[in-house]
Amino acid sequence: MKKHYTNSPLIIPDRNQKRSFITFSTCVILLLFLFNGFIPRAQIFLEIPRSGTGMAQAEAIWIASGNKLHPIASGEISSNSGQIRTIFHQQKSKNNFVATQANLPDFSYGAMDAADFNKDGIEDVVLTGIGNGNKYVSGIYNRQANGTFQRNNLQIPALSDGSVQFGDYDRDGDLDVLISGKDGSGISHTKILKNDNGKLIEVNTSLPGVRFGKAAWGDFTNDGMLDIIVTGQTKEGPITKIFIQKNGNFSPLRQHFTPLYHSDVVCTDFNNDGQLDFMIAGQGKNGSPVTRYYLGSKNQQFTDGNPKGIRQLMHASLDAGDYNGDGFVDVVITGESLERPYTIVLQNVQGRGFRDLVAGLPGVSNGVARWGDYDNDGDLDLYIAGVDVCFNLIGSVYRCTLDPEIDTEESPIETIPLELAAGPKYYFVFSSCYCDPENTGEKSYHGFVSNIHKEKMDFDLNYEFNHLLISNYPGWNKADRGHRTSNAFTSVQDAENGRKTVIASYMQDKYTIHYLNW
C-alpha cells in the first residue's frame, strides 16, 4: 500500500526530533533535480505490486514457512493518525502476496527476529516495541501448525528504539536472546537472556545500556563462542564497542571505533579471510552521518575498510547477504544523508571494497531493508519499508532479476565513473518546515534557500547550511536533521534558474522565504 499526499505538508511522527516538510509541488521539483543527469541502466530490482504495506518507523523480517519466505512488517501505517500494525504478507504463489493477520501484536519503534526457538522445525518470532496507546509490548511467539502465532509464557523485557536477536551464545544447543533499548521509564538496557531448559534467565553482565542503536552477536575471536558488538546512545554519549566473551563473561575490546547513535551494525566476513568483519552506519557526535566498515584479524585488531563508494548515512538500517551469488557478501543500507533518504545496495568488489550498485530503489528514512530469496532462484530479493523523500509510505518486495549463474568477472556491472558521479559544479541548498523558527509563538510554513556555491568537499554546503539554520533560527530544534537538498548544475545561470524555480514553488504554496547566504 502506498499513500500519496498532495498540496498539504505531511509530518511523519518522530518522538525524538522534528521533521522537515515538503509540499507536492516542491517534491516534484526535488525529484527532477535528483534525477537530473541520472544515467539509465538495467533495472536489477523490480517492485512486486501489492506485496507489502507502506509504513513509517518500520521493522521487517522474512520468515520461512511451507518452503516459501514471507515478509512480516510492523510500523505506523498512517501518518495522520499514528495507527500501528504488524502485518504478515503471506506468499500465496510466486509474486502473489496477501496481507493477513497472524496473532502478533501491533508495534513500532521496535525490533523483531525469527528462528526455531522451541525446536519444532517451525520458525518463531521474538519482538519488542511500542504498541497502540503507547503501551510497550514484547514476547516470543511460537508459530503453530496452522500458521498462526501464539505467545509463550517466557518474559521478554519490553523495550523500544533498540534491537533483539536470537543466538546460542553458550553453545548449549538452546537459543538465547540479546535485547537492547529503553524501557517505559526511559532507562536504557542491553540484556542477555539465557535459555536454561526452556526458561529465560537474565545474565549479569556489565554491557552498557543503549537506545537508538543495536546490540548484535558475533564470534570475533573464532572460538565458537558468541561475542557482542554494541552501538547507540548510552548515558555517557554515543558508543561503538566490542565485548569479547570468556567463559560467559564479557570484557570490552580496547580498540576504539567511531561512536554512533541512530545507528545499526551488521557482522559478516567481507573479504573471505575467515575473520569476522563489521559495518556500522549512524549519526556521529557532531550530528553528521557516518558509514564505515572494519576488517577483523586473528588477534582481534581491526583495520578500516576502503571507504570509496560508500555513502555516509544516519538513522540507518543494514543487512548483509550475497545477492548476486559471487561468493562475497554484499550490504543493503537505508538511512538519511543531510540531503535526503537513500536505499543503497553496496556490491562487494571481491573483498577489496564496495561500489554503489545504483539499484534505483526508493530511498527511505525511518525504515528497513531485508534480504531474502523469496522466489528460490538463487539471488537475493529485498523487502523495503519506510518513508521516501516525498513522505510517501513505502512497503514492497523487490525481486532481484539477476541470473545467479552469471560470471561477474566476465560481465561486470557497469558503474558510473567517479568523475561523472561527482556531477556538475554549481550548487544551492534548500529545506522547509511547518514550524516556528523565530519563536513567535505561531507555526507556519517556512522555506530556507541558500545562495549558489561551488562544492569543495562532499556535502560541505549542506553542513554550512545546517550550521546557519541552527545558529540563526532559535526555534529550529538542533536535533532536526530533515532533508537538506543540494541541487547541482553545470553553470551559474542554470543554478540560478533552478533556485528561482524552487523559490517560486515555495511562494506558490504560501511559504515564508528565508535566505541563508554566505
CSV table of C-alpha atoms in Angstrom, one decimal, residues 33-290:
chain,number,residue,atom,x,y,z
A,33,PHE,CA,16.7,17.7,-9.6
A,34,LEU,CA,17.6,14.4,-8.0
A,35,PHE,CA,17.4,12.5,-11.3
A,36,ASN,CA,18.9,15.3,-13.4
A,37,GLY,CA,21.8,13.7,-15.2
A,38,PHE,CA,21.0,10.2,-14.0
A,39,ILE,CA,22.4,7.5,-16.3
A,40,PRO,CA,19.9,4.9,-17.2
A,41,ARG,CA,20.9,1.3,-16.5
A,42,ALA,CA,19.3,-2.1,-16.4
A,43,GLN,CA,16.8,-2.4,-13.6
A,44,ILE,CA,18.1,-5.2,-11.3
A,45,PHE,CA,15.3,-5.0,-8.6
A,46,LEU,CA,11.7,-4.9,-9.7
A,47,GLU,CA,8.9,-3.9,-7.4
A,48,ILE,CA,6.2,-6.6,-6.9
A,49,PRO,CA,2.8,-4.9,-6.8
A,50,ARG,CA,0.7,-5.3,-3.7
A,51,SER,CA,3.5,-7.2,-1.9
A,52,GLY,CA,3.7,-5.1,1.2
A,53,THR,CA,2.4,-2.2,3.3
A,54,GLY,CA,3.7,1.3,3.5
A,55,MET,CA,5.0,2.1,7.0
A,56,ALA,CA,6.9,4.6,9.0
A,57,GLN,CA,9.1,3.6,12.0
A,58,ALA,CA,9.2,0.3,10.2
A,59,GLU,CA,10.8,-3.1,11.1
A,60,ALA,CA,10.6,-6.2,8.9
A,61,ILE,CA,11.8,-9.8,8.8
A,62,TRP,CA,11.4,-12.7,6.4
A,63,ILE,CA,10.0,-15.9,7.9
A,64,ALA,CA,10.2,-19.4,6.3
A,65,SER,CA,7.1,-21.5,6.1
A,66,GLY,CA,5.9,-24.1,3.6
A,67,ASN,CA,9.1,-23.9,1.5
A,68,LYS,CA,8.4,-20.2,1.0
A,69,LEU,CA,9.6,-16.9,2.5
A,70,HIS,CA,7.0,-14.4,3.8
A,71,PRO,CA,7.7,-10.8,5.0
A,72,ILE,CA,6.4,-9.7,8.3
A,73,ALA,CA,6.4,-5.9,8.7
A,74,SER,CA,5.5,-3.6,11.6
A,75,GLY,CA,5.2,0.1,12.0
A,76,GLU,CA,2.9,3.2,11.5
A,77,ILE,CA,0.6,2.7,8.5
A,78,SER,CA,-1.0,6.2,8.8
A,79,SER,CA,1.0,9.4,9.2
A,80,ASN,CA,-2.1,11.3,10.3
A,81,SER,CA,-3.5,9.0,13.0
A,82,GLY,CA,-0.3,7.2,14.0
A,83,GLN,CA,-2.1,3.9,13.6
A,84,ILE,CA,0.2,0.9,14.2
A,85,ARG,CA,0.0,-2.5,12.6
A,86,THR,CA,2.0,-5.7,12.3
A,87,ILE,CA,1.2,-7.5,9.1
A,88,PHE,CA,2.1,-10.9,7.8
A,89,HIS,CA,2.4,-10.8,4.0
A,90,GLN,CA,1.7,-14.4,3.0
A,91,GLN,CA,3.2,-15.6,-0.2
A,92,LYS,CA,0.4,-17.5,-1.9
A,93,SER,CA,2.3,-18.1,-5.1
A,94,LYS,CA,5.3,-16.5,-6.9
A,95,ASN,CA,4.8,-12.7,-7.0
A,96,ASN,CA,1.5,-13.0,-5.2
A,97,PHE,CA,1.4,-11.8,-1.6
A,98,VAL,CA,-1.7,-11.4,0.6
A,99,ALA,CA,-1.7,-9.2,3.8
A,100,THR,CA,-3.1,-11.2,6.7
A,101,GLN,CA,-3.3,-11.1,10.5
A,102,ALA,CA,-1.2,-13.6,12.4
A,103,ASN,CA,-1.9,-13.0,16.1
A,104,LEU,CA,1.2,-10.8,16.5
A,105,PRO,CA,0.9,-7.6,18.5
A,106,ASP,CA,1.0,-4.3,16.6
A,107,PHE,CA,4.1,-2.2,17.4
A,108,SER,CA,6.5,0.4,16.1
A,109,TYR,CA,9.9,1.8,17.3
A,110,GLY,CA,10.8,-1.8,17.8
A,111,ALA,CA,12.6,-4.9,16.6
A,112,MET,CA,12.0,-8.5,15.5
A,113,ASP,CA,13.9,-11.7,14.8
A,114,ALA,CA,13.0,-15.1,13.6
A,115,ALA,CA,14.4,-18.6,14.4
A,116,ASP,CA,13.2,-22.0,15.6
A,117,PHE,CA,13.2,-21.2,19.3
A,118,ASN,CA,11.2,-24.3,20.5
A,119,LYS,CA,12.9,-26.8,18.1
A,120,ASP,CA,9.7,-28.0,16.4
A,121,GLY,CA,11.0,-27.3,12.9
A,122,ILE,CA,9.0,-24.1,12.5
A,123,GLU,CA,10.4,-20.6,12.8
A,124,ASP,CA,9.2,-18.5,15.7
A,125,VAL,CA,9.3,-14.7,16.3
A,126,VAL,CA,10.7,-12.6,19.1
A,127,LEU,CA,9.7,-8.9,19.2
A,128,THR,CA,9.6,-5.8,21.3
A,129,GLY,CA,8.4,-2.2,20.8
A,130,ILE,CA,5.7,0.3,21.4
A,131,GLY,CA,2.1,-0.7,20.6
A,132,ASN,CA,-1.1,1.3,20.2
A,133,GLY,CA,-1.9,3.6,23.1
A,134,ASN,CA,1.8,4.0,23.8
A,135,LYS,CA,1.8,0.6,25.5
A,136,TYR,CA,5.1,-1.4,25.5
A,137,VAL,CA,4.8,-4.9,24.1
A,138,SER,CA,7.2,-7.9,23.9
A,139,GLY,CA,7.4,-11.6,23.8
A,140,ILE,CA,8.4,-14.8,22.0
A,141,TYR,CA,5.6,-16.0,19.7
A,142,ASN,CA,5.7,-19.7,18.6
A,143,ARG,CA,4.3,-20.4,15.2
A,144,GLN,CA,1.6,-23.0,15.2
A,145,ALA,CA,0.9,-25.7,12.6
A,146,ASN,CA,-2.0,-23.7,11.2
A,147,GLY,CA,0.3,-20.7,10.5
A,148,THR,CA,-0.8,-18.5,13.4
A,149,PHE,CA,1.4,-17.4,16.3
A,150,GLN,CA,0.9,-18.0,20.0
A,151,ARG,CA,2.8,-16.1,22.7
A,152,ASN,CA,4.6,-18.4,25.1
A,153,ASN,CA,4.9,-17.7,28.8
A,154,LEU,CA,8.5,-16.5,28.8
A,155,GLN,CA,9.1,-12.9,29.8
A,156,ILE,CA,11.0,-10.6,27.5
A,157,PRO,CA,11.8,-7.0,28.5
A,158,ALA,CA,9.5,-4.6,26.7
A,159,LEU,CA,11.9,-2.0,25.1
A,160,SER,CA,11.8,0.5,22.3
A,161,ASP,CA,14.3,2.1,20.0
A,162,GLY,CA,16.7,-0.9,20.1
A,163,SER,CA,17.2,-4.4,18.9
A,164,VAL,CA,16.5,-8.1,19.6
A,165,GLN,CA,18.3,-11.2,18.3
A,166,PHE,CA,18.3,-14.9,18.9
A,167,GLY,CA,21.6,-16.7,19.3
A,168,ASP,CA,23.2,-19.6,21.1
A,169,TYR,CA,25.9,-17.7,22.9
A,170,ASP,CA,26.8,-20.5,25.4
A,171,ARG,CA,26.8,-23.4,22.8
A,172,ASP,CA,24.3,-25.5,24.8
A,173,GLY,CA,22.0,-26.1,21.8
A,174,ASP,CA,19.3,-23.7,23.0
A,175,LEU,CA,18.6,-20.2,21.6
A,176,ASP,CA,19.3,-17.3,23.9
A,177,VAL,CA,18.1,-13.7,23.4
A,178,LEU,CA,20.1,-10.5,23.2
A,179,ILE,CA,18.0,-7.3,23.6
A,180,SER,CA,18.6,-3.6,23.8
A,181,GLY,CA,16.6,-0.4,24.0
A,182,LYS,CA,14.9,1.8,26.5
A,183,ASP,CA,12.0,0.8,28.8
A,184,GLY,CA,8.9,2.8,29.6
A,185,SER,CA,10.7,4.7,32.3
A,186,GLY,CA,13.3,5.9,29.9
A,187,ILE,CA,16.1,3.7,31.2
A,188,SER,CA,18.4,2.1,28.6
A,189,HIS,CA,19.3,-1.6,28.7
A,190,THR,CA,21.4,-4.2,27.0
A,191,LYS,CA,20.5,-7.7,28.3
A,192,ILE,CA,21.3,-11.3,27.7
A,193,LEU,CA,18.5,-13.8,28.4
A,194,LYS,CA,20.0,-17.3,28.8
A,195,ASN,CA,17.8,-20.2,27.8
A,196,ASP,CA,18.1,-22.7,30.6
A,197,ASN,CA,16.0,-25.7,29.6
A,198,GLY,CA,13.2,-23.6,28.3
A,199,LYS,CA,13.4,-20.8,30.9
A,200,LEU,CA,14.9,-17.4,30.2
A,201,ILE,CA,17.3,-16.2,32.9
A,202,GLU,CA,18.9,-12.7,32.8
A,203,VAL,CA,22.7,-12.9,32.8
A,204,ASN,CA,24.6,-10.5,35.0
A,205,THR,CA,26.8,-8.5,32.6
A,206,SER,CA,28.5,-5.1,32.5
A,207,LEU,CA,27.1,-4.4,29.0
A,208,PRO,CA,26.2,-0.7,28.6
A,209,GLY,CA,22.5,0.0,28.0
A,210,VAL,CA,21.9,1.6,24.6
A,211,ARG,CA,19.0,3.2,22.8
A,212,PHE,CA,18.7,4.4,19.2
A,213,GLY,CA,21.1,1.6,18.2
A,214,LYS,CA,21.8,-2.1,18.3
A,215,ALA,CA,23.4,-5.0,20.2
A,216,ALA,CA,24.4,-7.8,17.9
A,217,TRP,CA,26.0,-11.3,18.3
A,218,GLY,CA,29.3,-12.1,16.5
A,219,ASP,CA,32.1,-14.5,17.0
A,220,PHE,CA,35.0,-12.1,16.7
A,221,THR,CA,37.6,-14.5,18.3
A,222,ASN,CA,36.7,-17.6,16.2
A,223,ASP,CA,36.4,-19.7,19.3
A,224,GLY,CA,32.8,-20.8,18.7
A,225,MET,CA,31.5,-18.5,21.5
A,226,LEU,CA,29.4,-15.5,20.6
A,227,ASP,CA,30.8,-12.1,21.4
A,228,ILE,CA,28.8,-8.9,21.3
A,229,ILE,CA,29.1,-5.5,19.5
A,230,VAL,CA,27.1,-2.6,20.8
A,231,THR,CA,26.3,0.7,19.1
A,232,GLY,CA,23.9,3.5,20.1
A,233,GLN,CA,23.3,6.1,22.7
A,234,THR,CA,24.4,5.5,26.3
A,235,LYS,CA,24.1,7.7,29.4
A,236,GLU,CA,27.6,9.0,28.6
A,237,GLY,CA,27.0,9.5,24.9
A,238,PRO,CA,27.3,7.5,21.7
A,239,ILE,CA,29.2,4.2,21.6
A,240,THR,CA,30.5,1.6,19.3
A,241,LYS,CA,32.3,-1.2,21.2
A,242,ILE,CA,33.0,-4.9,21.0
A,243,PHE,CA,32.7,-7.1,24.1
A,244,ILE,CA,34.7,-10.4,24.0
A,245,GLN,CA,33.2,-13.4,25.8
A,246,LYS,CA,35.4,-15.5,28.0
A,247,ASN,CA,33.6,-18.3,29.9
A,248,GLY,CA,30.3,-16.4,29.9
A,249,ASN,CA,31.9,-13.1,30.9
A,250,PHE,CA,32.2,-10.1,28.6
A,251,SER,CA,35.1,-7.8,28.5
A,252,PRO,CA,35.5,-4.7,26.3
A,253,LEU,CA,38.0,-4.8,23.4
A,254,ARG,CA,40.4,-1.9,23.9
A,255,GLN,CA,40.3,-0.8,20.3
A,256,HIS,CA,38.4,2.5,19.6
A,257,PHE,CA,35.7,2.6,16.9
A,258,THR,CA,33.6,5.5,15.7
A,259,PRO,CA,30.9,6.1,18.3
A,260,LEU,CA,27.4,6.4,16.8
A,261,TYR,CA,23.8,6.6,17.6
A,262,HIS,CA,20.7,6.4,15.5
A,263,SER,CA,22.8,3.5,14.2
A,264,ASP,CA,22.9,-0.1,13.0
A,265,VAL,CA,25.6,-2.7,12.7
A,266,VAL,CA,26.0,-5.9,10.6
A,267,CYS,CA,28.6,-8.5,11.2
A,268,THR,CA,29.9,-10.8,8.5
A,269,ASP,CA,33.2,-11.8,6.7
A,270,PHE,CA,33.5,-9.3,3.9
A,271,ASN,CA,36.9,-10.4,2.5
A,272,ASN,CA,36.6,-14.2,3.0
A,273,ASP,CA,39.6,-14.5,5.2
A,274,GLY,CA,37.8,-16.4,7.9
A,275,GLN,CA,37.7,-13.5,10.3
A,276,LEU,CA,34.5,-11.6,11.2
A,277,ASP,CA,34.2,-8.0,10.0
A,278,PHE,CA,31.5,-5.5,10.6
A,279,MET,CA,29.9,-2.4,9.0
A,280,ILE,CA,28.3,0.4,11.0
A,281,ALA,CA,26.2,3.4,10.0
A,282,GLY,CA,24.6,6.1,12.1
A,283,GLN,CA,25.0,9.6,13.5
A,284,GLY,CA,28.2,10.9,14.9
A,285,LYS,CA,28.8,13.1,17.9
A,286,ASN,CA,28.7,16.2,15.7
A,287,GLY,CA,25.4,15.2,14.1
A,288,SER,CA,26.9,14.2,10.8
A,289,PRO,CA,26.1,10.9,9.1
A,290,VAL,CA,28.8,8.1,9.2
